[in-house]
Coordinates of C-alpha atoms in Angstrom, one line a residue:
M1 CA -0.1 -0.3 -0.2
F2 CA 1.2 3.7 -0.9
R3 CA 0.0 7.0 -0.6
F4 CA 0.1 10.9 -1.3
S5 CA -0.8 12.9 1.8
T6 CA 0.0 17.1 1.6
F7 CA -0.3 17.0 -2.0
D8 CA 1.2 20.6 -2.5
E9 CA 0.6 21.7 -6.3
L10 CA 1.5 25.1 -5.8
A11 CA 4.8 24.4 -4.1
R12 CA 5.3 21.1 -5.8
H13 CA 5.6 18.5 -2.9
T14 CA 4.4 15.5 -1.7
E15 CA 4.5 13.8 1.6
V16 CA 4.6 9.7 0.8
G17 CA 4.3 7.0 2.7
I18 CA 4.3 3.1 2.0
A19 CA 3.4 -0.2 4.0
L20 CA 4.0 -3.9 3.3
V21 CA 2.5 -7.2 4.6
P22 CA 4.9 -8.8 6.7
E23 CA 5.7 -11.1 4.6
A24 CA 6.8 -8.8 1.7
R25 CA 9.5 -7.5 3.8
G26 CA 12.9 -8.5 3.1
Q27 CA 12.5 -8.8 -0.5
D28 CA 13.7 -5.5 -1.6
I29 CA 10.0 -5.0 -2.6
G30 CA 10.1 -1.4 -0.2
S31 CA 13.3 -0.6 -1.9
A32 CA 11.3 -1.0 -4.9
A33 CA 8.2 0.7 -4.7
I34 CA 9.7 4.1 -3.4
S35 CA 11.8 4.3 -6.5
Q36 CA 8.7 4.0 -8.3
I37 CA 6.9 6.0 -6.3
V38 CA 9.5 9.0 -6.6
E39 CA 9.9 8.8 -10.2
F40 CA 6.2 8.9 -10.6
S41 CA 6.3 12.0 -8.5
F42 CA 9.1 13.5 -10.6
V43 CA 8.0 13.0 -13.7
R44 CA 4.4 12.1 -13.8
C45 CA 3.2 14.9 -11.2
N46 CA 5.8 17.4 -12.1
L47 CA 7.1 17.6 -8.5
R48 CA 10.1 19.0 -7.1
R49 CA 10.0 17.3 -3.8
V50 CA 8.9 14.2 -1.7
H51 CA 8.7 13.7 2.2
L52 CA 8.2 11.4 4.3
Q53 CA 8.6 10.3 8.0
V54 CA 10.7 7.0 9.5
I55 CA 10.6 5.9 13.0
E56 CA 13.7 5.7 13.4
S57 CA 14.2 1.8 14.4
N58 CA 12.7 0.4 11.1
L59 CA 16.3 0.0 9.7
G60 CA 14.7 -1.8 7.2
A61 CA 12.6 0.8 5.5
L62 CA 16.0 3.2 6.1
R63 CA 17.7 1.2 4.0
A64 CA 15.1 1.3 1.2
Y65 CA 14.8 5.6 1.8
E66 CA 18.0 5.9 1.3
K67 CA 18.7 3.9 -1.8
A68 CA 15.7 5.9 -3.6
G69 CA 17.7 8.9 -2.2
F70 CA 16.6 10.0 0.2
V71 CA 18.5 11.7 3.3
V72 CA 17.5 12.6 6.6
E73 CA 16.1 16.0 6.9
G74 CA 15.2 16.6 10.7
R75 CA 14.4 14.0 14.0
Q76 CA 11.3 14.3 16.1
R77 CA 12.6 13.3 19.6
Q78 CA 10.4 10.6 20.9
H79 CA 7.0 11.1 18.6
A80 CA 5.6 7.6 18.3
W81 CA 4.5 5.2 20.8
V82 CA 6.2 1.9 19.6
R83 CA 5.6 -1.7 21.5
G84 CA 6.1 -0.1 24.7
K85 CA 7.7 2.6 24.6
Y86 CA 8.9 6.4 23.0
E87 CA 10.8 6.5 19.4
D88 CA 11.9 8.9 17.7
I89 CA 10.7 9.6 14.2
F90 CA 13.0 11.1 11.2
I91 CA 12.0 13.6 8.4
M92 CA 13.3 12.2 5.3
G93 CA 13.3 13.8 1.7
T94 CA 14.1 14.1 -1.3
L95 CA 14.9 16.7 -4.6
R96 CA 14.8 16.1 -8.0
S97 CA 17.0 16.4 -9.9
A98 CA 17.7 19.7 -12.2

């Protein structure tokens, strides 16, 4: 599953998110999905920026997002309650090449 949210046509950016069922994790499906979403956003939607949020402990997602060109732009400390403890949320973004 993937989603666009906060799609801003004037500023030409969007926030995206993906979710995989547990059986699909660790098979590069997430990497392929986020790469296709970024390409669609830049080529078809003519956006300049795509950003997302990810829980710090989600190492597989972090690797997939970095592989797709995302960089960590910020951190929301102890922002999410996950599996009985607070975790940081990373804000990540990527820009269309000029």
